[in-house]
Amino acid sequence: MTRDGWESASQDVPKTADLVVIGAGVVGAAAAWFATLAGLRVVVVDRGAIAGGTSGAGEGNVLVSDKEPGPELELARYSRRVWGEDLGPYGERWEFERKGGLVVASTSAALDALRTLAERQRASGVDVREVSGAELHALEPRLTREAAGAALYPQDAQVQPMLAAAHLLRLARQRGAVVRTGTEVVGLLRRGGRAGFSAASGGRAGFPGASGGRTGFPAASGAGGAGAPVTPVGGAGAPVTGVRTPHGTISASAVLNAAGTWAGAVAGLAGVELPVLPRRGFVLVTEPLPPATVRHKVYAADYVDAVASSDAELQASPVVEGTGGGTVLIGSTRERVGFDRRPSPAAVRALARGAIGLFPMLASVRAMRVYAGFRPYCPDHLPVIGPDPRAPGLWHACGHEGAGIGLAAGTGKLIAQALTGEATDLDLTPFAPERFEEGGADEPRGE
């Protein structure tokens, strides 16, 4: 353990825990933090570094503007409150910025479609205001003069995701959590397996083992709605009672799969299927520009359709935003090509072309670099959150696709509530891990 509370690559691992979190990205870090606040003994393991996967390749979006009404929008609104309220005192540590989002329509038809979406979002509690073409340039002076209009979303925000993951884990460590990087989970302990692979004992008073215990810390799913604790479901397989690593085993009452694009492989260790697939995206980074060159998160109205698309082929829609350091981040592309990190000239050209369409002055700005990341994609575009009745003791917090940074805070708090038997603030049923076996999970779950 290091003196300042950062992660350790020490070879030793604790023998027991209340909760083992697999994955040190923002989602895993948020879950670890809220679980420690609830009094649980938490161990976080990752085969790489903190934020070494999707979290380290994201733009840090905390958005409500890009979501259709439905379960994901409700989770986004909830998570935005958690970022601003529960985590508000620490916001400066991860550069939390309430910059607002500006969704730009290039044609009258696109503006009509944007108005329709905005009205539906407004009915769901989103703060959204229409902006005329004439008003746009007071908000974004360098924006194209060709825009037909826009919608302003004041609730949209941004964080620096690597800082968020690192500081959330640092806060968790200061409350007793253990973080082990360079520690791969190579297997899951199951009840009925080899001797010594039983659930951990100890922990805070009343915290049960993997087989259950006091009502409210179940081994399986069945959340009935906001205000209802998660309750057990019968007919499950052998309980998960911990993890196996090259440095030793950790017996635990619960194991949380927060492994991002590798979540399907982690679920496979328990013999259950979770269709989380990588969806590649590129980000173009410009040279530093003067402050407030781009003032908001600015994107084209068709970005919402690109987010909701399930196409495997290249999808591109311009997203432009500034950073505190002056660089401008340009997205976004989506394509399913496995874990292929090779540069794509077609994707980079699409990024540059789209960004210049929104901000013509970018045509004379130099790009410093381009990098790729992989979004953890689910076929119905909803994350997987909660206990898995097919493998009691195994929990999931994954599959958030490109919204994982924004949804992380809410996901972490909901997981901690469910783990400790509290009534969850949102109904977890739409996010249930077993939904893919029931059919009907192939399309987005909007209203």
PDB file of N, CA and C in Angstrom, residues 246-316:
ATOM      1  N   PRO A 246      -3.588 -15.020  -9.863  1.00  0.00           N
ATOM      2  CA  PRO A 246      -2.254 -15.633  -9.790  1.00  0.00           C
ATOM      3  C   PRO A 246      -1.565 -15.407  -8.456  1.00  0.00           C
ATOM      4  N   HIS A 247      -2.052 -14.441  -7.684  1.00  0.00           N
ATOM      5  CA  HIS A 247      -1.415 -14.103  -6.414  1.00  0.00           C
ATOM      6  C   HIS A 247      -2.162 -14.643  -5.204  1.00  0.00           C
ATOM      7  N   GLY A 248      -3.224 -15.426  -5.462  1.00  0.00           N
ATOM      8  CA  GLY A 248      -3.976 -15.993  -4.359  1.00  0.00           C
ATOM      9  C   GLY A 248      -5.466 -15.878  -4.598  1.00  0.00           C
ATOM     10  N   THR A 249      -6.230 -16.488  -3.721  1.00  0.00           N
ATOM     11  CA  THR A 249      -7.687 -16.436  -3.815  1.00  0.00           C
ATOM     12  C   THR A 249      -8.238 -15.440  -2.803  1.00  0.00           C
ATOM     13  N   ILE A 250      -9.386 -14.872  -3.146  1.00  0.00           N
ATOM     14  CA  ILE A 250     -10.099 -13.965  -2.241  1.00  0.00           C
ATOM     15  C   ILE A 250     -11.509 -14.498  -2.095  1.00  0.00           C
ATOM     16  N   SER A 251     -11.857 -14.971  -0.915  1.00  0.00           N
ATOM     17  CA  SER A 251     -13.224 -15.384  -0.637  1.00  0.00           C
ATOM     18  C   SER A 251     -14.061 -14.146  -0.332  1.00  0.00           C
ATOM     19  N   ALA A 252     -15.268 -14.112  -0.874  1.00  0.00           N
ATOM     20  CA  ALA A 252     -16.076 -12.908  -0.733  1.00  0.00           C
ATOM     21  C   ALA A 252     -17.556 -13.239  -0.747  1.00  0.00           C
ATOM     22  N   SER A 253     -18.327 -12.402  -0.096  1.00  0.00           N
ATOM     23  CA  SER A 253     -19.773 -12.550  -0.091  1.00  0.00           C
ATOM     24  C   SER A 253     -20.394 -12.188  -1.430  1.00  0.00           C
ATOM     25  N   ALA A 254     -19.729 -11.331  -2.192  1.00  0.00           N
ATOM     26  CA  ALA A 254     -20.236 -10.928  -3.504  1.00  0.00           C
ATOM     27  C   ALA A 254     -19.061 -10.572  -4.392  1.00  0.00           C
ATOM     28  N   VAL A 255     -19.221 -10.829  -5.685  1.00  0.00           N
ATOM     29  CA  VAL A 255     -18.229 -10.466  -6.695  1.00  0.00           C
ATOM     30  C   VAL A 255     -18.938  -9.605  -7.731  1.00  0.00           C
ATOM     31  N   LEU A 256     -18.408  -8.413  -7.975  1.00  0.00           N
ATOM     32  CA  LEU A 256     -19.014  -7.483  -8.922  1.00  0.00           C
ATOM     33  C   LEU A 256     -18.205  -7.453 -10.207  1.00  0.00           C
ATOM     34  N   ASN A 257     -18.863  -7.761 -11.297  1.00  0.00           N
ATOM     35  CA  ASN A 257     -18.256  -7.738 -12.624  1.00  0.00           C
ATOM     36  C   ASN A 257     -18.394  -6.332 -13.200  1.00  0.00           C
ATOM     37  N   ALA A 258     -17.322  -5.553 -13.107  1.00  0.00           N
ATOM     38  CA  ALA A 258     -17.283  -4.196 -13.664  1.00  0.00           C
ATOM     39  C   ALA A 258     -16.134  -4.126 -14.661  1.00  0.00           C
ATOM     40  N   ALA A 259     -16.048  -5.156 -15.507  1.00  0.00           N
ATOM     41  CA  ALA A 259     -14.886  -5.335 -16.377  1.00  0.00           C
ATOM     42  C   ALA A 259     -15.050  -4.711 -17.754  1.00  0.00           C
ATOM     43  N   GLY A 260     -16.028  -3.843 -17.925  1.00  0.00           N
ATOM     44  CA  GLY A 260     -16.157  -3.110 -19.174  1.00  0.00           C
ATOM     45  C   GLY A 260     -16.352  -4.021 -20.366  1.00  0.00           C
ATOM     46  N   THR A 261     -15.552  -3.819 -21.411  1.00  0.00           N
ATOM     47  CA  THR A 261     -15.711  -4.606 -22.627  1.00  0.00           C
ATOM     48  C   THR A 261     -15.338  -6.067 -22.436  1.00  0.00           C
ATOM     49  N   TRP A 262     -14.690  -6.407 -21.335  1.00  0.00           N
ATOM     50  CA  TRP A 262     -14.353  -7.800 -21.034  1.00  0.00           C
ATOM     51  C   TRP A 262     -15.358  -8.431 -20.065  1.00  0.00           C
ATOM     52  N   ALA A 263     -16.480  -7.756 -19.821  1.00  0.00           N
ATOM     53  CA  ALA A 263     -17.458  -8.266 -18.859  1.00  0.00           C
ATOM     54  C   ALA A 263     -18.045  -9.603 -19.293  1.00  0.00           C
ATOM     55  N   GLY A 264     -18.204  -9.794 -20.602  1.00  0.00           N
ATOM     56  CA  GLY A 264     -18.731 -11.066 -21.068  1.00  0.00           C
ATOM     57  C   GLY A 264     -17.810 -12.223 -20.732  1.00  0.00           C
ATOM     58  N   ALA A 265     -16.505 -11.992 -20.841  1.00  0.00           N
ATOM     59  CA  ALA A 265     -15.539 -13.030 -20.502  1.00  0.00           C
ATOM     60  C   ALA A 265     -15.561 -13.335 -19.011  1.00  0.00           C
ATOM     61  N   VAL A 266     -15.716 -12.303 -18.179  1.00  0.00           N
ATOM     62  CA  VAL A 266     -15.793 -12.527 -16.731  1.00  0.00           C
ATOM     63  C   VAL A 266     -17.051 -13.323 -16.396  1.00  0.00           C
ATOM     64  N   ALA A 267     -18.173 -12.963 -17.004  1.00  0.00           N
ATOM     65  CA  ALA A 267     -19.404 -13.729 -16.783  1.00  0.00           C
ATOM     66  C   ALA A 267     -19.221 -15.175 -17.202  1.00  0.00           C
ATOM     67  N   GLY A 268     -18.474 -15.385 -18.273  1.00  0.00           N
ATOM     68  CA  GLY A 268     -18.227 -16.740 -18.745  1.00  0.00           C
ATOM     69  C   GLY A 268     -17.485 -17.594 -17.739  1.00  0.00           C
ATOM     70  N   LEU A 269     -16.703 -16.983 -16.860  1.00  0.00           N
ATOM     71  CA  LEU A 269     -16.022 -17.745 -15.810  1.00  0.00           C
ATOM     72  C   LEU A 269     -17.021 -18.400 -14.870  1.00  0.00           C
ATOM     73  N   ALA A 270     -18.225 -17.819 -14.792  1.00  0.00           N
ATOM     74  CA  ALA A 270     -19.285 -18.394 -13.958  1.00  0.00           C
ATOM     75  C   ALA A 270     -20.234 -19.260 -14.775  1.00  0.00           C
ATOM     76  N   GLY A 271     -19.931 -19.416 -16.074  1.00  0.00           N
ATOM     77  CA  GLY A 271     -20.773 -20.242 -16.916  1.00  0.00           C
ATOM     78  C   GLY A 271     -22.058 -19.577 -17.355  1.00  0.00           C
ATOM     79  N   VAL A 272     -22.114 -18.246 -17.287  1.00  0.00           N
ATOM     80  CA  VAL A 272     -23.306 -17.537 -17.740  1.00  0.00           C
ATOM     81  C   VAL A 272     -22.944 -16.636 -18.910  1.00  0.00           C
ATOM     82  N   GLU A 273     -23.917 -16.401 -19.776  1.00  0.00           N
ATOM     83  CA  GLU A 273     -23.685 -15.605 -20.966  1.00  0.00           C
ATOM     84  C   GLU A 273     -24.116 -14.163 -20.730  1.00  0.00           C
ATOM     85  N   LEU A 274     -23.264 -13.240 -21.139  1.00  0.00           N
ATOM     86  CA  LEU A 274     -23.567 -11.813 -21.074  1.00  0.00           C
ATOM     87  C   LEU A 274     -23.069 -11.211 -22.391  1.00  0.00           C
ATOM     88  N   PRO A 275     -23.970 -10.756 -23.266  1.00  0.00           N
ATOM     89  CA  PRO A 275     -23.566 -10.332 -24.611  1.00  0.00           C
ATOM     90  C   PRO A 275     -23.005  -8.914 -24.653  1.00  0.00           C
ATOM     91  N   VAL A 276     -21.916  -8.699 -23.936  1.00  0.00           N
ATOM     92  CA  VAL A 276     -21.231  -7.410 -23.952  1.00  0.00           C
ATOM     93  C   VAL A 276     -20.107  -7.494 -24.978  1.00  0.00           C
ATOM     94  N   LEU A 277     -20.160  -6.629 -25.989  1.00  0.00           N
ATOM     95  CA  LEU A 277     -19.195  -6.662 -27.089  1.00  0.00           C
ATOM     96  C   LEU A 277     -18.489  -5.319 -27.225  1.00  0.00           C
ATOM     97  N   PRO A 278     -17.262  -5.311 -27.737  1.00  0.00           N
ATOM     98  CA  PRO A 278     -16.561  -4.033 -27.935  1.00  0.00           C
ATOM     99  C   PRO A 278     -17.091  -3.290 -29.162  1.00  0.00           C
ATOM    100  N   ARG A 279     -17.276  -1.993 -29.022  1.00  0.00           N
ATOM    101  CA  ARG A 279     -17.677  -1.134 -30.138  1.00  0.00           C
ATOM    102  C   ARG A 279     -16.649   0.000 -30.219  1.00  0.00           C
ATOM    103  N   ARG A 280     -15.835  -0.052 -31.248  1.00  0.00           N
ATOM    104  CA  ARG A 280     -14.683   0.860 -31.331  1.00  0.00           C
ATOM    105  C   ARG A 280     -15.113   2.287 -31.647  1.00  0.00           C
ATOM    106  N   GLY A 281     -14.391   3.226 -31.051  1.00  0.00           N
ATOM    107  CA  GLY A 281     -14.563   4.637 -31.369  1.00  0.00           C
ATOM    108  C   GLY A 281     -13.227   5.350 -31.351  1.00  0.00           C
ATOM    109  N   PHE A 282     -13.104   6.388 -32.182  1.00  0.00           N
ATOM    110  CA  PHE A 282     -11.890   7.197 -32.233  1.00  0.00           C
ATOM    111  C   PHE A 282     -12.177   8.603 -31.712  1.00  0.00           C
ATOM    112  N   VAL A 283     -11.162   9.207 -31.132  1.00  0.00           N
ATOM    113  CA  VAL A 283     -11.213  10.604 -30.695  1.00  0.00           C
ATOM    114  C   VAL A 283     -10.011  11.330 -31.288  1.00  0.00           C
ATOM    115  N   LEU A 284     -10.260  12.466 -31.874  1.00  0.00           N
ATOM    116  CA  LEU A 284      -9.221  13.322 -32.450  1.00  0.00           C
ATOM    117  C   LEU A 284      -8.962  14.468 -31.485  1.00  0.00           C
ATOM    118  N   VAL A 285      -7.698  14.754 -31.206  1.00  0.00           N
ATOM    119  CA  VAL A 285      -7.323  15.794 -30.243  1.00  0.00           C
ATOM    120  C   VAL A 285      -6.536  16.879 -30.965  1.00  0.00           C
ATOM    121  N   THR A 286      -6.990  18.129 -30.819  1.00  0.00           N
ATOM    122  CA  THR A 286      -6.320  19.241 -31.500  1.00  0.00           C
ATOM    123  C   THR A 286      -5.208  19.830 -30.644  1.00  0.00           C
ATOM    124  N   GLU A 287      -4.433  20.689 -31.248  1.00  0.00           N
ATOM    125  CA  GLU A 287      -3.484  21.502 -30.505  1.00  0.00           C
ATOM    126  C   GLU A 287      -4.246  22.425 -29.552  1.00  0.00           C
ATOM    127  N   PRO A 288      -3.608  22.905 -28.481  1.00  0.00           N
ATOM    128  CA  PRO A 288      -4.292  23.810 -27.556  1.00  0.00           C
ATOM    129  C   PRO A 288      -4.736  25.098 -28.249  1.00  0.00           C
ATOM    130  N   LEU A 289      -5.956  25.503 -27.925  1.00  0.00           N
ATOM    131  CA  LEU A 289      -6.543  26.717 -28.476  1.00  0.00           C
ATOM    132  C   LEU A 289      -6.866  27.687 -27.345  1.00  0.00           C
ATOM    133  N   PRO A 290      -7.171  28.943 -27.660  1.00  0.00           N
ATOM    134  CA  PRO A 290      -7.491  29.909 -26.609  1.00  0.00           C
ATOM    135  C   PRO A 290      -8.678  29.462 -25.771  1.00  0.00           C
ATOM    136  N   PRO A 291      -8.746  29.928 -24.528  1.00  0.00           N
ATOM    137  CA  PRO A 291      -9.871  29.549 -23.664  1.00  0.00           C
ATOM    138  C   PRO A 291     -11.212  29.871 -24.304  1.00  0.00           C
ATOM    139  N   ALA A 292     -12.192  29.003 -24.039  1.00  0.00           N
ATOM    140  CA  ALA A 292     -13.576  29.186 -24.495  1.00  0.00           C
ATOM    141  C   ALA A 292     -13.713  29.222 -26.018  1.00  0.00           C
ATOM    142  N   THR A 293     -12.772  28.589 -26.715  1.00  0.00           N
ATOM    143  CA  THR A 293     -12.956  28.450 -28.162  1.00  0.00           C
ATOM    144  C   THR A 293     -14.237  27.670 -28.441  1.00  0.00           C
ATOM    145  N   VAL A 294     -14.443  26.584 -27.697  1.00  0.00           N
ATOM    146  CA  VAL A 294     -15.709  25.837 -27.728  1.00  0.00           C
ATOM    147  C   VAL A 294     -16.220  25.823 -26.297  1.00  0.00           C
ATOM    148  N   ARG A 295     -17.394  26.359 -26.091  1.00  0.00           N
ATOM    149  CA  ARG A 295     -17.874  26.615 -24.731  1.00  0.00           C
ATOM    150  C   ARG A 295     -18.737  25.498 -24.157  1.00  0.00           C
ATOM    151  N   HIS A 296     -19.388  24.744 -25.009  1.00  0.00           N
ATOM    152  CA  HIS A 296     -20.295  23.699 -24.577  1.00  0.00           C
ATOM    153  C   HIS A 296     -19.851  22.357 -25.152  1.00  0.00           C
ATOM    154  N   LYS A 297     -20.566  21.324 -24.749  1.00  0.00           N
ATOM    155  CA  LYS A 297     -20.505  20.064 -25.477  1.00  0.00           C
ATOM    156  C   LYS A 297     -21.413  20.252 -26.688  1.00  0.00           C
ATOM    157  N   VAL A 298     -20.843  20.285 -27.882  1.00  0.00           N
ATOM    158  CA  VAL A 298     -21.605  20.607 -29.092  1.00  0.00           C
ATOM    159  C   VAL A 298     -21.628  19.382 -29.997  1.00  0.00           C
ATOM    160  N   TYR A 299     -22.826  18.979 -30.394  1.00  0.00           N
ATOM    161  CA  TYR A 299     -22.887  17.867 -31.332  1.00  0.00           C
ATOM    162  C   TYR A 299     -24.085  17.999 -32.264  1.00  0.00           C
ATOM    163  N   ALA A 300     -23.991  17.305 -33.386  1.00  0.00           N
ATOM    164  CA  ALA A 300     -25.050  17.342 -34.387  1.00  0.00           C
ATOM    165  C   ALA A 300     -26.248  16.527 -33.920  1.00  0.00           C
ATOM    166  N   ALA A 301     -27.416  16.931 -34.376  1.00  0.00           N
ATOM    167  CA  ALA A 301     -28.649  16.293 -33.919  1.00  0.00           C
ATOM    168  C   ALA A 301     -28.706  14.816 -34.275  1.00  0.00           C
ATOM    169  N   ASP A 302     -28.029  14.400 -35.341  1.00  0.00           N
ATOM    170  CA  ASP A 302     -28.082  12.987 -35.715  1.00  0.00           C
ATOM    171  C   ASP A 302     -27.206  12.104 -34.821  1.00  0.00           C
ATOM    172  N   TYR A 303     -26.493  12.700 -33.885  1.00  0.00           N
ATOM    173  CA  TYR A 303     -25.688  11.918 -32.943  1.00  0.00           C
ATOM    174  C   TYR A 303     -26.564  10.975 -32.129  1.00  0.00           C
ATOM    175  N   VAL A 304     -27.767  11.411 -31.759  1.00  0.00           N
ATOM    176  CA  VAL A 304     -28.658  10.565 -30.972  1.00  0.00           C
ATOM    177  C   VAL A 304     -28.981   9.291 -31.741  1.00  0.00           C
ATOM    178  N   ASP A 305     -29.212   9.412 -33.046  1.00  0.00           N
ATOM    179  CA  ASP A 305     -29.483   8.219 -33.861  1.00  0.00           C
ATOM    180  C   ASP A 305     -28.265   7.314 -33.930  1.00  0.00           C
ATOM    181  N   ALA A 306     -27.072   7.900 -34.017  1.00  0.00           N
ATOM    182  CA  ALA A 306     -25.851   7.096 -34.070  1.00  0.00           C
ATOM    183  C   ALA A 306     -25.655   6.314 -32.779  1.00  0.00           C
ATOM    184  N   VAL A 307     -25.956   6.952 -31.645  1.00  0.00           N
ATOM    185  CA  VAL A 307     -25.833   6.274 -30.355  1.00  0.00           C
ATOM    186  C   VAL A 307     -26.779   5.069 -30.287  1.00  0.00           C
ATOM    187  N   ALA A 308     -27.995   5.254 -30.797  1.00  0.00           N
ATOM    188  CA  ALA A 308     -29.003   4.199 -30.719  1.00  0.00           C
ATOM    189  C   ALA A 308     -28.846   3.125 -31.786  1.00  0.00           C
ATOM    190  N   SER A 309     -27.989   3.357 -32.762  1.00  0.00           N
ATOM    191  CA  SER A 309     -27.812   2.410 -33.848  1.00  0.00           C
ATOM    192  C   SER A 309     -27.146   1.130 -33.371  1.00  0.00           C
ATOM    193  N   SER A 310     -27.538   0.028 -33.994  1.00  0.00           N
ATOM    194  CA  SER A 310     -26.896  -1.255 -33.723  1.00  0.00           C
ATOM    195  C   SER A 310     -26.048  -1.727 -34.894  1.00  0.00           C
ATOM    196  N   ASP A 311     -25.844  -0.874 -35.892  1.00  0.00           N
ATOM    197  CA  ASP A 311     -25.070  -1.259 -37.068  1.00  0.00           C
ATOM    198  C   ASP A 311     -23.638  -1.604 -36.683  1.00  0.00           C
ATOM    199  N   ALA A 312     -23.105  -2.624 -37.337  1.00  0.00           N
ATOM    200  CA  ALA A 312     -21.713  -2.993 -37.113  1.00  0.00           C
ATOM    201  C   ALA A 312     -20.765  -2.107 -37.909  1.00  0.00           C
ATOM    202  N   GLU A 313     -21.247  -1.556 -39.030  1.00  0.00           N
ATOM    203  CA  GLU A 313     -20.395  -0.737 -39.885  1.00  0.00           C
ATOM    204  C   GLU A 313     -20.137   0.630 -39.253  1.00  0.00           C
ATOM    205  N   LEU A 314     -19.184   1.357 -39.830  1.00  0.00           N
ATOM    206  CA  LEU A 314     -18.782   2.657 -39.298  1.00  0.00           C
ATOM    207  C   LEU A 314     -19.951   3.635 -39.269  1.00  0.00           C
ATOM    208  N   GLN A 315     -20.198   4.206 -38.079  1.00  0.00           N
ATOM    209  CA  GLN A 315     -21.167   5.278 -37.885  1.00  0.00           C
ATOM    210  C   GLN A 315     -20.388   6.493 -37.387  1.00  0.00           C
ATOM    211  N   ALA A 316     -20.683   7.660 -37.929  1.00  0.00           N
ATOM    212  CA  ALA A 316     -19.965   8.867 -37.513  1.00  0.00           C
ATOM    213  C   ALA A 316     -20.937  10.026 -37.402  1.00  0.00           C
TER     214      ALA A 316
END
